[in-house]
Short mmCIF file of C-alpha atoms in Angstrom, two decimals:
data_model
loop_
_atom_site.label_atom_id
_atom_site.label_comp_id
_atom_site.label_asym_id
_atom_site.label_seq_id
_atom_site.Cartn_x
_atom_site.Cartn_y
_atom_site.Cartn_z
CA UNK G 1 0.00 0.00 0.00
CA UNK G 2 1.14 3.55 -0.75
CA UNK G 3 1.77 5.04 2.70
CA UNK G 4 1.07 8.53 1.40
CA UNK G 5 -2.33 7.60 -0.08
CA UNK G 6 -4.55 8.55 2.91
CA UNK G 7 -2.92 11.96 3.11
CA UNK G 8 -3.17 12.54 -0.64
CA UNK G 9 -6.85 11.64 -0.45
CA UNK G 10 -7.30 14.09 2.42
CA UNK G 11 -5.65 16.82 0.35
CA UNK G 12 -8.01 16.12 -2.56
CA UNK G 13 -10.95 16.47 -0.21
CA UNK G 14 -9.82 19.77 1.25
CA UNK G 15 -8.60 21.33 -2.02
CA UNK G 16 -11.82 23.32 -2.68
CA UNK G 17 -11.66 24.87 0.80
CA UNK G 18 -7.97 25.74 0.48
CA UNK G 19 -8.53 27.35 -2.92
CA UNK G 20 -11.51 29.31 -1.62
CA UNK G 21 -9.50 30.56 1.39
CA UNK G 22 -6.30 31.39 -0.52
CA UNK G 23 -7.04 35.09 -1.08
CA UNK G 24 -8.04 35.57 2.56
CA UNK G 25 -4.93 33.73 3.71
CA UNK G 26 -2.74 36.00 1.60
CA UNK G 27 -4.57 39.10 2.80
CA UNK G 28 -4.37 38.16 6.49
CA UNK G 29 -0.81 36.76 6.22
CA UNK G 30 -1.61 33.47 7.94
CA UNK G 31 -3.28 30.11 7.45
CA UNK G 32 -6.97 30.78 7.96
CA UNK G 33 -8.70 28.98 10.86
CA UNK G 34 -10.90 26.71 8.68
CA UNK G 35 -7.86 25.47 6.77
CA UNK G 36 -5.77 25.08 9.92
CA UNK G 37 -8.53 22.97 11.44
CA UNK G 38 -8.65 20.68 8.40
CA UNK G 39 -4.87 20.24 8.48
CA UNK G 40 -5.11 19.05 12.07
CA UNK G 41 -8.07 16.78 11.31
CA UNK G 42 -6.10 15.12 8.49
CA UNK G 43 -3.02 14.64 10.68
CA UNK G 44 -0.85 16.51 8.19
CA UNK G 45 1.39 18.01 10.89
CA UNK G 46 2.18 14.54 12.28
CA UNK G 47 3.78 12.84 9.27
CA UNK G 48 7.33 12.94 10.67
CA UNK G 49 6.52 12.23 14.29
CA UNK G 50 7.86 8.88 15.56
CA UNK G 51 5.95 5.66 15.94
CA UNK G 52 6.95 5.70 19.62
CA UNK G 53 4.25 8.33 20.20
CA UNK G 54 1.75 6.59 17.92
CA UNK G 55 2.51 8.68 14.83
CA UNK G 56 3.16 7.69 11.18
CA UNK G 57 6.95 8.28 10.90
CA UNK G 58 6.33 8.46 7.16
CA UNK G 59 9.36 7.72 5.00
CA UNK G 60 10.85 10.79 3.37
CA UNK G 61 10.07 10.11 -0.33
CA UNK G 62 6.39 9.49 0.49
CA UNK G 63 6.20 12.70 2.49
CA UNK G 64 7.71 14.66 -0.40
CA UNK G 65 4.77 13.62 -2.57
CA UNK G 66 2.41 14.94 0.11
CA UNK G 67 4.29 18.27 0.22
CA UNK G 68 4.20 18.51 -3.56
CA UNK G 69 0.48 17.73 -3.72
CA UNK G 70 -0.37 20.26 -1.01
CA UNK G 71 1.65 22.95 -2.79
CA UNK G 72 -0.07 22.18 -6.08
CA UNK G 73 -3.28 23.37 -4.40
CA UNK G 74 -1.69 26.55 -3.04
CA UNK G 75 1.89 27.50 -2.26
CA UNK G 76 1.37 28.94 1.21
CA UNK G 77 -0.81 25.99 2.16
CA UNK G 78 1.85 23.56 0.96
CA UNK G 79 4.48 25.41 2.95
CA UNK G 80 2.32 25.26 6.07
CA UNK G 81 1.97 21.48 5.73
CA UNK G 82 5.67 21.04 4.97
CA UNK G 83 7.01 23.21 7.78
CA UNK G 84 4.49 21.76 10.21
CA UNK G 85 5.66 18.27 9.30
CA UNK G 86 9.33 19.25 9.48
CA UNK G 87 9.03 20.44 13.06
CA UNK G 88 8.12 16.90 14.00
CA UNK G 89 11.68 15.80 13.28
CA UNK G 90 12.75 17.45 16.53
CA UNK G 91 10.94 14.70 18.40
CA UNK G 92 13.97 12.58 17.53
CA UNK G 93 16.17 14.87 19.60
CA UNK G 94 14.00 14.76 22.72
CA UNK G 95 13.56 12.09 25.33
CA UNK G 96 10.27 10.23 24.71
CA UNK G 97 8.37 11.77 27.64
CA UNK G 98 9.26 15.28 26.48
CA UNK G 99 8.45 14.45 22.86
CA UNK G 100 5.04 13.19 24.00
CA UNK G 101 4.48 16.37 26.04
CA UNK G 102 5.21 18.65 23.08
CA UNK G 103 3.87 16.60 20.20
CA UNK G 104 1.22 14.44 21.86
CA UNK G 105 -1.80 16.78 21.46
CA UNK G 106 -3.55 16.31 18.12
CA UNK G 107 -3.25 20.04 17.38
CA UNK G 108 0.49 20.14 18.16
CA UNK G 109 2.41 22.44 15.82
CA UNK G 110 5.96 23.72 16.13
CA UNK G 111 6.86 27.13 14.72
CA UNK G 112 10.36 28.44 14.96
CA UNK G 113 13.47 29.98 13.51
CA UNK G 114 16.80 28.53 12.49
CA UNK G 115 18.79 31.75 12.74
CA UNK G 116 20.14 32.33 16.26
CA UNK G 117 18.36 35.35 17.67
CA UNK G 118 18.65 34.94 21.41
CA UNK G 119 20.87 33.93 24.28
CA UNK G 120 20.59 31.26 26.95
CA UNK G 121 22.38 31.08 30.29
CA UNK G 122 22.72 27.75 32.10
CA UNK G 123 21.21 27.71 35.58
CA UNK G 124 20.57 24.89 38.02
CA UNK G 125 17.33 23.64 36.47
CA UNK G 126 17.81 24.54 32.81
CA UNK G 127 18.50 27.57 30.65
CA UNK G 128 17.34 31.12 31.23
CA UNK G 129 16.62 32.15 27.63
CA UNK G 130 15.22 35.05 25.69
CA UNK G 131 15.52 36.89 22.40
CA UNK G 132 13.89 37.91 19.13
CA UNK G 133 13.61 35.59 16.12
CA UNK G 134 12.14 35.78 12.62
CA UNK G 135 10.39 33.63 10.00
CA UNK G 136 8.24 31.54 12.36
CA UNK G 137 5.88 30.02 9.80
CA UNK G 138 2.50 29.11 11.29
CA UNK G 139 3.08 31.32 14.31
CA UNK G 140 -0.61 31.95 15.02
CA UNK G 141 -1.43 28.25 15.23
CA UNK G 142 1.72 27.03 17.00
CA UNK G 143 1.56 25.25 20.34
CA UNK G 144 5.35 25.42 20.84
CA UNK G 145 8.13 27.52 19.35
CA UNK G 146 11.73 26.40 18.80
CA UNK G 147 14.51 28.96 18.63
CA UNK G 148 18.27 28.77 18.39
CA UNK G 149 20.19 30.55 21.13
CA UNK G 150 23.84 31.36 21.76
CA UNK G 151 24.86 29.75 25.03
CA UNK G 152 26.56 32.21 27.35
CA UNK G 153 29.96 31.24 28.78
CA UNK G 154 30.06 28.00 26.74
CA UNK G 155 32.78 26.84 24.35
CA UNK G 156 32.64 24.11 21.70
CA UNK G 157 33.50 20.62 22.87
CA UNK G 158 36.38 20.49 20.37
CA UNK G 159 38.05 23.43 22.13
CA UNK G 160 37.45 25.90 19.30
CA UNK G 161 36.59 29.57 19.68
CA UNK G 162 33.21 29.55 17.94
CA UNK G 163 29.87 30.07 19.66
CA UNK G 164 27.80 27.21 21.01
CA UNK G 165 24.25 27.20 19.65
CA UNK G 166 21.39 25.24 21.17
CA UNK G 167 17.68 25.12 20.36
CA UNK G 168 15.13 25.93 23.04
CA UNK G 169 11.47 24.88 22.98
CA UNK G 170 9.10 27.52 24.40
CA UNK G 171 5.38 26.92 24.99
CA UNK G 172 3.23 29.34 23.00
CA UNK G 173 2.00 30.95 26.24
CA UNK G 174 5.52 32.36 26.81
CA UNK G 175 5.88 33.78 23.30
CA UNK G 176 4.88 37.16 21.87
CA UNK G 177 4.16 37.13 18.13
CA UNK G 178 5.38 40.23 16.27
CA UNK G 179 3.06 40.61 13.28
CA UNK G 180 5.44 41.94 10.66
CA UNK G 181 5.26 39.34 7.86
CA UNK G 182 4.64 41.44 4.73
CA UNK G 183 6.50 39.83 1.80
CA UNK G 184 5.78 39.78 -1.94
CA UNK G 185 5.20 36.02 -1.97
CA UNK G 186 4.33 33.22 0.44
CA UNK G 187 2.22 35.72 2.34
CA UNK G 188 -0.22 33.13 3.64
CA UNK G 189 2.46 31.26 5.57
CA UNK G 190 2.19 33.61 8.55
CA UNK G 191 5.97 33.63 9.00
CA UNK G 192 5.99 36.41 11.58
CA UNK G 193 8.73 37.31 14.07
CA UNK G 194 8.43 36.28 17.70
CA UNK G 195 10.14 37.18 20.93
CA UNK G 196 10.55 35.83 24.43
CA UNK G 197 11.39 38.18 27.28
CA UNK G 198 12.81 35.58 29.65
CA UNK G 199 11.93 31.92 30.03
CA UNK G 200 13.29 29.10 32.15
CA UNK G 201 13.68 26.22 29.69
CA UNK G 202 14.24 22.83 31.32
CA UNK G 203 17.29 21.00 30.00
CA UNK G 204 14.99 18.31 28.58
CA UNK G 205 13.38 20.92 26.28
CA UNK G 206 16.66 21.92 24.63
CA UNK G 207 18.64 20.14 21.91
CA UNK G 208 21.31 20.46 19.24
CA UNK G 209 19.60 20.83 15.86
CA UNK G 210 22.58 19.62 13.83
CA UNK G 211 23.92 16.98 16.23
CA UNK G 212 23.18 13.28 16.40
CA UNK G 213 19.72 12.66 17.82
CA UNK G 214 19.95 9.90 20.37
CA UNK G 215 16.32 9.15 21.17
CA UNK G 216 15.01 8.14 17.74
CA UNK G 217 17.39 6.27 15.43
CA UNK G 218 15.14 5.37 12.51
CA UNK G 219 16.26 6.55 9.04
CA UNK G 220 13.95 9.56 9.18
CA UNK G 221 15.96 10.94 12.11
CA UNK G 222 19.36 9.89 10.75
CA UNK G 223 18.82 11.54 7.37
CA UNK G 224 20.77 14.84 7.49
CA UNK G 225 18.67 17.74 8.74
CA UNK G 226 20.03 20.15 6.09
CA UNK G 227 19.18 17.64 3.35
CA UNK G 228 15.67 17.28 4.79
CA UNK G 229 15.21 21.03 4.35
CA UNK G 230 16.50 20.97 0.77
CA UNK G 231 14.29 18.17 -0.48
CA UNK G 232 11.24 19.41 1.41
CA UNK G 233 11.39 22.92 -0.02
CA UNK G 234 12.13 21.63 -3.50
CA UNK G 235 8.99 19.49 -3.33
CA UNK G 236 6.99 22.60 -2.41
CA UNK G 237 8.46 24.46 -5.38
CA UNK G 238 7.62 21.63 -7.77
CA UNK G 239 4.04 21.66 -6.51
CA UNK G 240 3.78 25.40 -7.09
CA UNK G 241 5.29 25.03 -10.56
CA UNK G 242 2.66 22.42 -11.40
CA UNK G 243 -0.03 24.70 -9.97
CA UNK G 244 1.13 27.48 -12.33
CA UNK G 245 0.77 25.07 -15.27
CA UNK G 246 -2.70 24.04 -14.08
CA UNK G 247 -3.80 27.66 -13.86
CA UNK G 248 -2.40 28.53 -17.26
CA UNK G 249 -4.20 25.56 -18.85
CA UNK G 250 -7.45 26.76 -17.28
CA UNK G 251 -6.88 30.21 -18.79
CA UNK G 252 -5.84 28.86 -22.18
CA UNK G 253 -9.37 28.10 -23.34
CA UNK G 254 -11.35 30.68 -21.41
CA UNK G 255 -9.22 33.81 -21.86
CA UNK G 256 -9.60 35.45 -25.25
CA UNK G 257 -7.97 38.45 -26.85
CA UNK G 258 -10.04 41.60 -26.52
CA UNK G 259 -9.14 42.56 -30.09
CA UNK G 260 -9.10 39.29 -32.07
CA UNK G 261 -11.09 36.90 -29.93
CA UNK G 262 -8.22 34.41 -30.20
CA UNK G 263 -8.00 32.10 -27.16
CA UNK G 264 -4.84 32.41 -25.11
CA UNK G 265 -3.96 28.79 -25.84
CA UNK G 266 -3.96 29.39 -29.60
CA UNK G 267 -1.25 32.02 -29.48
CA UNK G 268 2.05 30.69 -30.79
CA UNK G 269 4.19 32.40 -28.15
CA UNK G 270 1.96 31.16 -25.37
CA UNK G 271 2.17 27.58 -26.62
CA UNK G 272 5.95 27.73 -26.77
CA UNK G 273 6.13 28.98 -23.19
CA UNK G 274 3.70 26.33 -21.98
CA UNK G 275 5.77 23.61 -23.66
CA UNK G 276 8.97 24.86 -22.08
CA UNK G 277 7.34 25.19 -18.67
CA UNK G 278 6.05 21.61 -18.82
CA UNK G 279 9.47 20.32 -19.85
CA UNK G 280 11.20 22.24 -17.06
CA UNK G 281 8.94 20.98 -14.28
CA UNK G 282 8.65 17.40 -15.52
CA UNK G 283 12.38 16.92 -16.14
CA UNK G 284 13.43 18.56 -12.89
CA UNK G 285 10.90 16.47 -10.97
CA UNK G 286 12.14 13.20 -12.46
CA UNK G 287 15.76 13.82 -11.48
CA UNK G 288 14.78 15.21 -8.09
CA UNK G 289 12.76 12.18 -7.03
CA UNK G 290 15.44 9.83 -8.37
CA UNK G 291 18.09 11.53 -6.21
CA UNK G 292 15.79 11.82 -3.18
CA UNK G 293 14.92 8.11 -3.33
CA UNK G 294 18.54 7.06 -3.81
CA UNK G 295 19.73 9.12 -0.84
CA UNK G 296 16.89 7.79 1.31
CA UNK G 297 17.72 4.20 0.38
CA UNK G 298 21.31 4.78 1.52
CA UNK G 299 20.24 5.99 4.96
CA UNK G 300 17.41 3.45 5.30
CA UNK G 301 19.96 0.75 4.54
CA UNK G 302 22.06 1.80 7.52
CA UNK G 303 24.54 4.01 5.67
CA UNK G 304 25.29 7.72 5.66
CA UNK G 305 25.38 10.16 2.78
CA UNK G 306 28.89 10.79 1.50
CA UNK G 307 30.00 14.16 0.17
CA UNK G 308 29.00 13.34 -3.40
CA UNK G 309 25.53 12.09 -2.44
CA UNK G 310 24.88 15.13 -0.26
CA UNK G 311 26.04 17.39 -3.09
CA UNK G 312 23.66 15.69 -5.52
CA UNK G 313 20.75 16.12 -3.10
CA UNK G 314 21.58 19.83 -2.99
CA UNK G 315 21.93 20.11 -6.76
CA UNK G 316 18.71 18.27 -7.54
CA UNK G 317 16.80 20.32 -4.97
CA UNK G 318 18.14 23.67 -6.13
CA UNK G 319 17.57 22.72 -9.76
CA UNK G 320 13.99 21.61 -9.05
CA UNK G 321 13.07 24.78 -7.19
CA UNK G 322 14.59 27.12 -9.75
CA UNK G 323 13.19 25.18 -12.70
CA UNK G 324 9.74 25.58 -11.16
CA UNK G 325 10.37 29.30 -10.73
CA UNK G 326 11.47 29.62 -14.37
CA UNK G 327 8.36 27.73 -15.49
CA UNK G 328 6.10 30.02 -13.46
CA UNK G 329 7.80 33.07 -15.00
CA UNK G 330 7.25 31.78 -18.53
CA UNK G 331 3.56 31.27 -17.85
CA UNK G 332 3.17 34.56 -16.00
CA UNK G 333 4.60 36.30 -19.06
CA UNK G 334 2.44 34.30 -21.47
CA UNK G 335 -0.70 35.05 -19.46
CA UNK G 336 -0.58 38.71 -20.41
CA UNK G 337 -3.14 40.86 -18.62
CA UNK G 338 -4.71 37.76 -17.05
CA UNK G 339 -1.63 37.49 -14.87
CA UNK G 340 -2.39 40.92 -13.43
CA UNK G 341 -5.95 40.23 -12.33
CA UNK G 342 -6.54 40.85 -8.64
CA UNK G 343 -6.26 37.55 -6.84
CA UNK G 344 -4.99 35.72 -9.92
CA UNK G 345 -3.85 32.24 -8.80
CA UNK G 346 -1.25 32.27 -11.59
CA UNK G 347 0.23 35.51 -10.29
CA UNK G 348 0.18 34.16 -6.74
CA UNK G 349 2.01 31.01 -7.84
CA UNK G 350 4.64 33.16 -9.56
CA UNK G 351 5.14 35.28 -6.43
CA UNK G 352 5.17 32.29 -4.12
CA UNK G 353 7.72 30.20 -5.98
CA UNK G 354 10.08 33.15 -6.39
CA UNK G 355 9.82 33.89 -2.68
CA UNK G 356 10.64 30.25 -1.98
CA UNK G 357 13.82 30.33 -4.06
CA UNK G 358 15.16 33.04 -1.76
CA UNK G 359 15.48 30.44 0.99
CA UNK G 360 19.10 29.44 1.48
CA UNK G 361 18.21 25.74 1.16
CA UNK G 362 17.21 26.09 -2.52
CA UNK G 363 18.76 29.41 -3.56
CA UNK G 364 20.71 29.27 -6.85
CA UNK G 365 23.66 30.64 -4.89
CA UNK G 366 23.87 27.14 -3.39
CA UNK G 367 25.08 25.65 -6.68
CA UNK G 368 28.64 26.71 -5.84
CA UNK G 369 28.78 24.93 -2.48
CA UNK G 370 27.17 21.82 -3.97
CA UNK G 371 29.68 21.75 -6.82
CA UNK G 372 32.48 22.02 -4.28
CA UNK G 373 31.13 18.82 -2.72
CA UNK G 374 31.47 17.08 -6.08
CA UNK G 375 35.05 18.29 -6.46
CA UNK G 376 35.94 17.19 -2.94
CA UNK G 377 34.49 13.74 -3.64
CA UNK G 378 36.69 13.43 -6.74
CA UNK G 379 39.76 14.59 -4.79
#
C-alpha cells in the first residue's frame, strides 16, 4: 500500500476549501482557521513524528509527494503542511516523555526559527533564555516555538573559539508574536517574528539541531537535517510550478484576446512557453525524485550520505526549485493581462515560488557549495 495515499486523499478532499481561502490567507498573512482545522483533522502536521508516540513516521520520499500535492493546491498551504511536518523531526532529539508532552496533542504544531536570535544562560534547572527571532511560519497556530540561542559562557566541545548554539522549545504561552510578515510572496504562511522576554527552559526541552539525535534512530531521524530542508522545499516548489501550469491551462481556453477573440492557448508564443514550462517541471521532478529516493535508500539501509551524495541532493533540490520558478515566470509572461488580475492564482504562484527560491536551502547561490562537494568527492 502507498503510505502517502490517505494523506493525498485528504488533500483532494480539502482542495476546494484551500482554494476558496487562498485570497483571505494571503490578505491576512496566515493560514486561515478553517484550513488550519482541516490540516489538524487530516493529521498533516504529524507525518514525521515517531511511531513511539503513535505517529506515522512516514518515509521521506512518500512525504515529499504529500508536500508537492499540497503545494499544487496553493503554495502557502503547501508550505504550512511542509514546515508543520518538518518540526516533527525534533521529536527525535527529545527524550520520549518530552516528545510526547510537546507533540502528543492532536493540534500540536511547532513554529520556529533557524537563525540564532537569542541567548541562553545555564542555571541549576535549565537555561534562562530570551531573544527575538524571525520567519516563524505558522506562528498563530503554533503550540510550541523552537529557537536557536547562543549559550553564554560556553565553548565548543572540540576546544574551538566559535559560539555554542542550542535550540530551546518555548510553549506558546511564553511567546509574543510580532506581526510583521509582509513579503511579496508566500504571504499566507504567517511567517511572523516572535520574541521571548525571559523563560526558564528545562534541560529536557533543549537540543542540538545539527547533532546526532539519540532518542530516535530510525532513518527519518538519521537523514541529514540540512538535506531534509533541501528536499522538502524543493517538493513545495515543484508543486507550485505544477499549480502554475494548471492555472495557465485553465486560462488557455477561457481567456480570449479583446481585439481578435483568439483564445490564449492558440497564441504561438503562449504555446511555446507552456511547452517549455512543462518540460522544465517534468524533467526537474524526475531527477529530483530519483536523487531523493537514492539518498533515502542509503540511509534506510544503515549508511550515511557521503559528500557526493549530499552534493547531488543539494543540486537536484536547487535545480527543481529554480526550474519551477522559471516555469512560473514563462507562464506569467504568457498570461498577459490575465496574470495581473486581482487575486490571480497564476500571479500568486509566480510570487510564491520566487519567494521560496530566496530560501538558502534552494537558492541558486547554493550551486557553488554543492559543486564544491562534487570536487571534494573526486579529490
